[in-house]
Tab-separated table of C-alpha atoms in Angstrom:
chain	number	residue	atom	x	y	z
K	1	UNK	CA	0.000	0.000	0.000
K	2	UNK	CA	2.819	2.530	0.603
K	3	UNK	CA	4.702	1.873	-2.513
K	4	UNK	CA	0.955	2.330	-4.172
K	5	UNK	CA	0.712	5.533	-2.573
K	6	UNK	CA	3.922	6.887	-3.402
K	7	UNK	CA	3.452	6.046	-7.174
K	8	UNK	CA	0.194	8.029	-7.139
K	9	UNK	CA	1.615	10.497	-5.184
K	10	UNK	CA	4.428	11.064	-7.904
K	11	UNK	CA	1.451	10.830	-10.880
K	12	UNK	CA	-0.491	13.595	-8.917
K	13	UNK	CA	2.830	16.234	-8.462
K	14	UNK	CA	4.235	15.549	-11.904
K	15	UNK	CA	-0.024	16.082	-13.388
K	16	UNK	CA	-0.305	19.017	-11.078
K	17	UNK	CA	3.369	20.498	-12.054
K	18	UNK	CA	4.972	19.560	-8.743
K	19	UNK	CA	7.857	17.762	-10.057
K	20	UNK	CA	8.883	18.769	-13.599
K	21	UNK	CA	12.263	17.569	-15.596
K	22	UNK	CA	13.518	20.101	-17.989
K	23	UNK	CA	12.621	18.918	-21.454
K	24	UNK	CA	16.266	18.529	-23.134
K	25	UNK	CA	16.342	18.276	-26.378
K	26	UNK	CA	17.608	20.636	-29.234
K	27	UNK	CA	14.750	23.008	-29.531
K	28	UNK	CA	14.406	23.360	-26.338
K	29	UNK	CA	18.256	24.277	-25.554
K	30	UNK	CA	18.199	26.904	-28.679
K	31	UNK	CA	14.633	28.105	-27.567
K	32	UNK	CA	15.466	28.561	-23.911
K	33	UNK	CA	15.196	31.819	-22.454
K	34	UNK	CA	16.267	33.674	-18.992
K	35	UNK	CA	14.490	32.946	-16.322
K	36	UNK	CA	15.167	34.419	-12.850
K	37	UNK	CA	14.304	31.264	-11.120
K	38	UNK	CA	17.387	29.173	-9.723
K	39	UNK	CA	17.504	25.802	-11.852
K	40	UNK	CA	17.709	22.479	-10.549
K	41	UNK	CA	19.374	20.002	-12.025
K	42	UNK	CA	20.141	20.189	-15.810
K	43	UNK	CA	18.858	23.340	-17.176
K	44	UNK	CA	18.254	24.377	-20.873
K	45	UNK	CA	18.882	27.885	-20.042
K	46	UNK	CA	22.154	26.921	-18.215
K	47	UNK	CA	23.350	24.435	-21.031
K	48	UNK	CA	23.059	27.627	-23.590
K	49	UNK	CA	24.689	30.011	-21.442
K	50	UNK	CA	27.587	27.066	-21.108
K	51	UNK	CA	27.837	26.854	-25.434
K	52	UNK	CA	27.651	30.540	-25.151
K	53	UNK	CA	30.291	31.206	-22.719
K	54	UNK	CA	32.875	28.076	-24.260
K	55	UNK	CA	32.041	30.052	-27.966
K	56	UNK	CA	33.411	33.590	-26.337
K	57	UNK	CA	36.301	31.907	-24.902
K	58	UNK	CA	35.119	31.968	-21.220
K	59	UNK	CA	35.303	28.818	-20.572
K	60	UNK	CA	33.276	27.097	-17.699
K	61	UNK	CA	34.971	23.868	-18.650
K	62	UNK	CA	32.954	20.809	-18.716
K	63	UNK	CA	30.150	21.601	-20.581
K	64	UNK	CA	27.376	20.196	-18.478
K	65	UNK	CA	24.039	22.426	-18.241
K	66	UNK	CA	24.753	22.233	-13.946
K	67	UNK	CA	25.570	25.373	-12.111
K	68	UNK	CA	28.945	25.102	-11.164
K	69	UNK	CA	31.745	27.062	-9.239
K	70	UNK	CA	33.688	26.651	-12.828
K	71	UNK	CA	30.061	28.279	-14.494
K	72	UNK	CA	30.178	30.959	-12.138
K	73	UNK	CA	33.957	31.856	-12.450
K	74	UNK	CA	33.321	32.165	-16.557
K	75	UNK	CA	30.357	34.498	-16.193
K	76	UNK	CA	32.540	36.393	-13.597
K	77	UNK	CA	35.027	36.882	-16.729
K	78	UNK	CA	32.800	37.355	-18.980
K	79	UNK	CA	31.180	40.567	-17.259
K	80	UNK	CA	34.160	41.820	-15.926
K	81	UNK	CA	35.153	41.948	-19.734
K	82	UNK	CA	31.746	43.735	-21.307
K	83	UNK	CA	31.661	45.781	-17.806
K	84	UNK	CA	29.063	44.748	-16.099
K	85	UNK	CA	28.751	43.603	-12.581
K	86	UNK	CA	31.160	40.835	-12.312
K	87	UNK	CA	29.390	38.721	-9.542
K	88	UNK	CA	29.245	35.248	-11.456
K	89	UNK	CA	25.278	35.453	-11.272
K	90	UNK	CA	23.760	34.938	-14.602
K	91	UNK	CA	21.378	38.252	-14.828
K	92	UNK	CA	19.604	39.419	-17.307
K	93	UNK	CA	21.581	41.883	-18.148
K	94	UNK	CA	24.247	39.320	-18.645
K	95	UNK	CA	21.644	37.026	-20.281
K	96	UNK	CA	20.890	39.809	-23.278
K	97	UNK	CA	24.912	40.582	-23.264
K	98	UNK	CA	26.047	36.953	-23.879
K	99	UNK	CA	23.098	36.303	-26.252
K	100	UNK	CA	24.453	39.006	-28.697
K	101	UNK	CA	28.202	37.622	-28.791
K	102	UNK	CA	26.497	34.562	-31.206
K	103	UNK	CA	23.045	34.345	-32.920
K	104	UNK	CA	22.774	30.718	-34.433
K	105	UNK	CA	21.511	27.652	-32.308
K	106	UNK	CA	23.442	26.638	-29.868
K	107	UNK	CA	22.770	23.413	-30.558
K	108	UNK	CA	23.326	21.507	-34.123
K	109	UNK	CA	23.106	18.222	-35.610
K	110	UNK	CA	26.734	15.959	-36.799
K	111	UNK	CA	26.526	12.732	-38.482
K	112	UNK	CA	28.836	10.425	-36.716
K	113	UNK	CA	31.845	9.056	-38.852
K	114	UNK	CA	33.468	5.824	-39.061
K	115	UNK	CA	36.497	7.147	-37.923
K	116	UNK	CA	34.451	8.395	-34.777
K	117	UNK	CA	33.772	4.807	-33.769
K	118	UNK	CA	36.657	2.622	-35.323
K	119	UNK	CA	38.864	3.879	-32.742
K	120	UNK	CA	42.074	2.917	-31.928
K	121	UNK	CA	41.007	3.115	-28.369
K	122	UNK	CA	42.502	1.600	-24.869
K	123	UNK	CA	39.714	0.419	-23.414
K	124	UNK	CA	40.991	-0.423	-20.056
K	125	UNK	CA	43.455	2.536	-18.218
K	126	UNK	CA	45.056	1.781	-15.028
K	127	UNK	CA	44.436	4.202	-12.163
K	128	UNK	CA	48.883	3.918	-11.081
K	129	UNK	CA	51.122	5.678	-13.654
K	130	UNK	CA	53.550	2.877	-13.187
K	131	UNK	CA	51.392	0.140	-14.565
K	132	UNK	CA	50.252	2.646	-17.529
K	133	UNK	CA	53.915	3.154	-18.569
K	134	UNK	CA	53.308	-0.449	-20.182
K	135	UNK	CA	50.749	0.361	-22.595
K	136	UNK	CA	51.597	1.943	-26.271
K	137	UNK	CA	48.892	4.321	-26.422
K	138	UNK	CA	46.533	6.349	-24.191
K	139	UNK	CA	43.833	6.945	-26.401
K	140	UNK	CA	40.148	7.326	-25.301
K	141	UNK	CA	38.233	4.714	-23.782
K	142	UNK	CA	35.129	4.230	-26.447
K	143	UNK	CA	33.423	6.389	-28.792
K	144	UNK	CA	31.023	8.221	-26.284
K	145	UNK	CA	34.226	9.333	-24.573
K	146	UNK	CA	35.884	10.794	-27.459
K	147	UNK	CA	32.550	12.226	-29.200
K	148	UNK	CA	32.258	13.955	-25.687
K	149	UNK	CA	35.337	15.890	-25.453
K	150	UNK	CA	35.158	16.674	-29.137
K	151	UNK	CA	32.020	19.087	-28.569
K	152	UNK	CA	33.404	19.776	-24.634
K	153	UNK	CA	30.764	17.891	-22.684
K	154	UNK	CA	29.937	15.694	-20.320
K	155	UNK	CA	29.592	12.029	-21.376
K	156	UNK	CA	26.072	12.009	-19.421
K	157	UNK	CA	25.016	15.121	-20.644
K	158	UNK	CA	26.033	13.821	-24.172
K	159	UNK	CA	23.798	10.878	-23.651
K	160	UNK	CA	20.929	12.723	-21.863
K	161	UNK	CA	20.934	14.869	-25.646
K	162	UNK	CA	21.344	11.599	-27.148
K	163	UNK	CA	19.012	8.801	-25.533
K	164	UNK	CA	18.134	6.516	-28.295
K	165	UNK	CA	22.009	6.508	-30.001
K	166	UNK	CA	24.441	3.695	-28.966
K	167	UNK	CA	27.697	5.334	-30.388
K	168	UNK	CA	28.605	2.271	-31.720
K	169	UNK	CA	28.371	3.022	-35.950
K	170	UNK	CA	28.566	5.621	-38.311
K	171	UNK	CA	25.612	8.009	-40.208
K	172	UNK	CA	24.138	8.269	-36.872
K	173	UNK	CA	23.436	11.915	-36.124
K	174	UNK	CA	23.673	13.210	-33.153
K	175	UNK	CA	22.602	16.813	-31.266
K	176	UNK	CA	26.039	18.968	-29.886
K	177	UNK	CA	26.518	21.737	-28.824
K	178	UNK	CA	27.910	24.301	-31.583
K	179	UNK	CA	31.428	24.836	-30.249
K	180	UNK	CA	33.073	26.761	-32.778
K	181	UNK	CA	35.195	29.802	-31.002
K	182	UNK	CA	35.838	31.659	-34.355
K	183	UNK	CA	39.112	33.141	-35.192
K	184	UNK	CA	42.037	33.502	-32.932
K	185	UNK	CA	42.792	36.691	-30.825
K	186	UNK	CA	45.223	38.733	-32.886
K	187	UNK	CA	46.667	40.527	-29.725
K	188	UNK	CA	47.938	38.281	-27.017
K	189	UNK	CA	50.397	39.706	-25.096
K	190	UNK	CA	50.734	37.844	-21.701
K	191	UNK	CA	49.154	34.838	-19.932
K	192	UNK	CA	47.885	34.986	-16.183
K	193	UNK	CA	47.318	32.351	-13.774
K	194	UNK	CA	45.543	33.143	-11.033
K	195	UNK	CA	46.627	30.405	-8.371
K	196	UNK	CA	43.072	31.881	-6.125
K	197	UNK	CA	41.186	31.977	-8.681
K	198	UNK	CA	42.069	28.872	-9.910
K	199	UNK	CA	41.839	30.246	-13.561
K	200	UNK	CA	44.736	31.385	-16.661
K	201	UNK	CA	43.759	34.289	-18.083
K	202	UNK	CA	44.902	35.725	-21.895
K	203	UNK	CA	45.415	39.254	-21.347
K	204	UNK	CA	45.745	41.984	-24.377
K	205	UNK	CA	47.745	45.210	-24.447
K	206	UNK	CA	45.629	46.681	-22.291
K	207	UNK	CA	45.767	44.397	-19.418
K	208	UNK	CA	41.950	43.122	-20.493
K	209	UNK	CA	41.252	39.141	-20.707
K	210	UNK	CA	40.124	37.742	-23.785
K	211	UNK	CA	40.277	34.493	-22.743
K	212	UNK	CA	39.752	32.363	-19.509
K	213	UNK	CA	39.986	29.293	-18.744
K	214	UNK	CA	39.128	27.039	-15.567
K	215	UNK	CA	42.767	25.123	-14.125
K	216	UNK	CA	44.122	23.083	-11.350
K	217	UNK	CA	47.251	24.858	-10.056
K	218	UNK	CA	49.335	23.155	-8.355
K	219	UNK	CA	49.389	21.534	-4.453
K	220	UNK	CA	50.698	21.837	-0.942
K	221	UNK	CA	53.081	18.139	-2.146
K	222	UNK	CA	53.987	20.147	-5.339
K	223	UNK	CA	52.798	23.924	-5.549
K	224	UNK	CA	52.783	25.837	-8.728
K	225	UNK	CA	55.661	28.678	-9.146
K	226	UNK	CA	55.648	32.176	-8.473
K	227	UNK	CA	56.470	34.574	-10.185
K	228	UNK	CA	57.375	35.709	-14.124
K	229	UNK	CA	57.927	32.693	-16.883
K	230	UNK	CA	57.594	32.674	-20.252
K	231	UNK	CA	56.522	29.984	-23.241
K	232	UNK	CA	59.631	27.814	-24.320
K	233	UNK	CA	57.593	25.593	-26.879
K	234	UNK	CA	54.505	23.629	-27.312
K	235	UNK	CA	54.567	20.064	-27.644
K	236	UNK	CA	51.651	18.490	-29.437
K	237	UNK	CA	50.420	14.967	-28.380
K	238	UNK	CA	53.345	14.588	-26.103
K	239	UNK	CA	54.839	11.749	-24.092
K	240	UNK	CA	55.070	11.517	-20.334
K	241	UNK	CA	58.400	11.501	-18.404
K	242	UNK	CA	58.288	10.510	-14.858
K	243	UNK	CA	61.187	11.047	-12.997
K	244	UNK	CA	61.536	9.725	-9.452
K	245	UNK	CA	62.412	13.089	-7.632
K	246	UNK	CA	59.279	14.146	-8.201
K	247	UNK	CA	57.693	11.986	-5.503
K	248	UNK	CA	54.293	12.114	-6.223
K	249	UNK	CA	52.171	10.467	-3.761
K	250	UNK	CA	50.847	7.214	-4.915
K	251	UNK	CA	54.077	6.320	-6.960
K	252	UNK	CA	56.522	4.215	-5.980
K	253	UNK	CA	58.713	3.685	-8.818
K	254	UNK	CA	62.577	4.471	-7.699
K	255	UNK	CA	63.699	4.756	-11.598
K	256	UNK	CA	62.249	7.275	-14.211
K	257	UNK	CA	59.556	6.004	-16.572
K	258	UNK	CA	57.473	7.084	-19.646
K	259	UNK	CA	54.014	7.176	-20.504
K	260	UNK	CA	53.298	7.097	-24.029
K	261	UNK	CA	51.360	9.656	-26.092
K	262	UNK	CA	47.164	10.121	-26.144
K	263	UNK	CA	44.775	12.137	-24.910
K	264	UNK	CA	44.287	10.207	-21.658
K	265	UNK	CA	48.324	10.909	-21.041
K	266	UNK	CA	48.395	12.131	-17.557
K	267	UNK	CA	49.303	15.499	-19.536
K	268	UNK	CA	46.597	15.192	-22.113
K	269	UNK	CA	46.710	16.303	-25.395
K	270	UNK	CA	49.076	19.414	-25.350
K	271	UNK	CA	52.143	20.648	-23.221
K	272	UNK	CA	53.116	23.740	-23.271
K	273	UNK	CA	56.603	23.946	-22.042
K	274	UNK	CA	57.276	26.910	-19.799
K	275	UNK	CA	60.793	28.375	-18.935
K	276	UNK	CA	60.573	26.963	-15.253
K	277	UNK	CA	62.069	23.539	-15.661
K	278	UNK	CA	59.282	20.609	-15.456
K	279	UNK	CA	56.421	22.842	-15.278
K	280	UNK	CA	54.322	23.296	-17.585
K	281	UNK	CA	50.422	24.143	-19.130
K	282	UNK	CA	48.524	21.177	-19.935
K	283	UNK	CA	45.747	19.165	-20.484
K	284	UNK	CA	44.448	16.354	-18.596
K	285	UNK	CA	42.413	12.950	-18.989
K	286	UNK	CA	39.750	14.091	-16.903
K	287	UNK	CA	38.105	17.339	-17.490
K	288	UNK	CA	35.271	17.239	-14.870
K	289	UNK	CA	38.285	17.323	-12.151
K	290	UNK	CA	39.899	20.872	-13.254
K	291	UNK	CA	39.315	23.680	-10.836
K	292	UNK	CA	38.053	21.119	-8.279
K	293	UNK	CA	41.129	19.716	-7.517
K	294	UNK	CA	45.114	20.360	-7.157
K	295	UNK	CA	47.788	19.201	-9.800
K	296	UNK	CA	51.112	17.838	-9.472
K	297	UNK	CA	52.043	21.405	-9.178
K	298	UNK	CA	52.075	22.421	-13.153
K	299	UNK	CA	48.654	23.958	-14.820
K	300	UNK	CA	46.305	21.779	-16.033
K	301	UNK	CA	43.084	22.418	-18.264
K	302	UNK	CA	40.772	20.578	-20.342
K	303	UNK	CA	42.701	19.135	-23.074
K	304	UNK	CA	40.335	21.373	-25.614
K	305	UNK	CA	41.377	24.946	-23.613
K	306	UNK	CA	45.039	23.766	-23.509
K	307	UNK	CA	44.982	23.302	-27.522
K	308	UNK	CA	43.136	26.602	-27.873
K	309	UNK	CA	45.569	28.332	-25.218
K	310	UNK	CA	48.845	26.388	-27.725
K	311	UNK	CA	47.553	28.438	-30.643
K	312	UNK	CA	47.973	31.492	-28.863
K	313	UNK	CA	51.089	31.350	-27.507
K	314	UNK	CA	54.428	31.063	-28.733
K	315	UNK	CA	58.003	31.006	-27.742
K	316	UNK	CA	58.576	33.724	-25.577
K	317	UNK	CA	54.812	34.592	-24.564
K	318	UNK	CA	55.558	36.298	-21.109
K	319	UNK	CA	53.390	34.038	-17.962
K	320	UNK	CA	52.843	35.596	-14.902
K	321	UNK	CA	51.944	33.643	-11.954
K	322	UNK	CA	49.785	35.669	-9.429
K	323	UNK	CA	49.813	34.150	-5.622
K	324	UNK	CA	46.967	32.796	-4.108
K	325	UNK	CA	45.628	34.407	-0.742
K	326	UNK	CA	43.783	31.007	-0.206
K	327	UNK	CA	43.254	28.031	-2.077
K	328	UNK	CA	40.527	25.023	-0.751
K	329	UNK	CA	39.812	22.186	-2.340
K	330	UNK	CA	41.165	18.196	-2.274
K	331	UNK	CA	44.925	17.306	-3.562
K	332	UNK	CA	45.065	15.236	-6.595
């Protein structure tokens, strides 16, 4: 009888508009509209602001449609920049501001490829970096994976637009966001990261970012440097070197090792080399960690803001580490 009455119970609210899920769907997303109401859950209106945001280069990082500390640090930027307010809340004044910067959907169909789900992929990655020193790649997991960091999302939010796909063949289509951040800034001048903050920053002759990006800097085992650096090189697809003085908790090799190349490299995709030896800018394997957690003391990003930071910088780009006055968070 109570499970009865809980099922009715459940029929009445959802009937009566008690409990409503946000429809999802592509529509929907390009359709939504501000609403002052704080949403729960998955949000249409917060998913476009996301695509919006990502598209301006103020990046909230995982694209997931959640409110977020990363969210609220990229509409920070983002009104700081177009000066307004910059209190992280998404107002309407912000709304009607970040609407402008792009007038298409948000949203868009692509027709999976065969090379999308032929792979190669490395299906099973070991958690130790000694044991994944053994494999010969690092390449995503499975197609979902790979489709999801293509268009910067979440793999359940990439599902959630997707229910009735199985990523497993081509000419399927599929709803993404539109992540296209147009041309490159022709003025970068210096790079910023904000250890507080938790955030790099591209900064023009003026001083003014026009770009941000959410990081994990550094750790009380390894923190991040202080003070002025500059760009030595990027390295595209690199390898990792390990090397024993580094001590990182959880490894115990005594002798150096190397992990080969991929995207799931404990340095990602990109590593940009910076004139403080063995730190550097990064990505990562796991893009819902960054600005939630610490690094091994270098700067680490989503491995699709570290390749759109590399195309900005170059040997000798200037990078100017700004101290933290407090830093919370768990070690990594």
């Amino acid at each position: 009888m109570v499970r009865l009455f809980l099922v009715v119970a459940v029929a009445l609210a959802l009937a009566c508009g008690g409990v409503k899920a946000a429809k999802l769907d592509l529509d929907a997303v390009n359709q939504a509209q501000f609403t002052e109401s704080e949403p729960k859950g998955v949000s249409p209106t917060l998913l476009k602001a996301q695509i919006l945001l990502d598209r301006a280069r103020f990046s909230p990082g995982l694209i997931d449609g959640r409110l977020s500390d990363n969210f609220a640090k990229a509409v920070a930027a983002f009104q700081a920049a177009n000066g307004l307010p910059s209190d992280g809340k998404l107002t309407r004044e912000t709304w009607d501001k970040l609407t402008t910067t792009f007038a298409g959907p948000v949203l868009t169909n692509y027709d999976v490829t065969a090379k999308d789900v032929r792979g190669p992929f490395t299906k099973r990655i070991p958690a130790r970096m000694e044991r994944m020193a053994h494999l010969k790649r690092l390449g995503y997991r499975n197609a979902p994976e790979k489709l999801a960091e293509r268009f910067h999302v979440s793999e359940q939010l990439l599902r959630m637009l997707n229910p009735k796909t199985g990523f497993r063949k081509a000419d399927e289509t599929l709803v993404v966001p539109d992540i296209g951040r147009g041309d490159l800034p022709a003025a970068v001048v210096s790079i910023e990261v904000d250890k507080a903050s938790r955030q790099v920053r591209v900064l023009d002759p003026s001083g003014k970012a026009i770009a941000t990006y959410p990081a994990s800097i550094g750790s009380e085992e390894k923190p991040a440097p202080s003070g002025a650096a500059e760009v030595k090189r990027v390295v595209h697809n690199p390898t990792y070197h390990y090397n024993p003085k580094f001590a990182f908790k959880g490894v115990k090799a005594k002798r150096p090792f190397t992990i080969a190349k991929g995207p799931n490299n404990p340095v990602g995709s990109v590593w940009i080399d910076l004139s403080i030896e063995s730190y550097g800018i990064h990505g990562t394997p796991d893009p819902g960690k960054i600005g939630t957690t610490f690094s091994h003391g270098c700067i680490r990003l989503t491995n699709w803001d570290a390749e759109d930071l590399a195309a900005m910088v170059k040997p000798g780009t200037k990078v100017d580490f700004k101290d933290e006055t407090a830093q919370d968070g768990q070690a990594q």
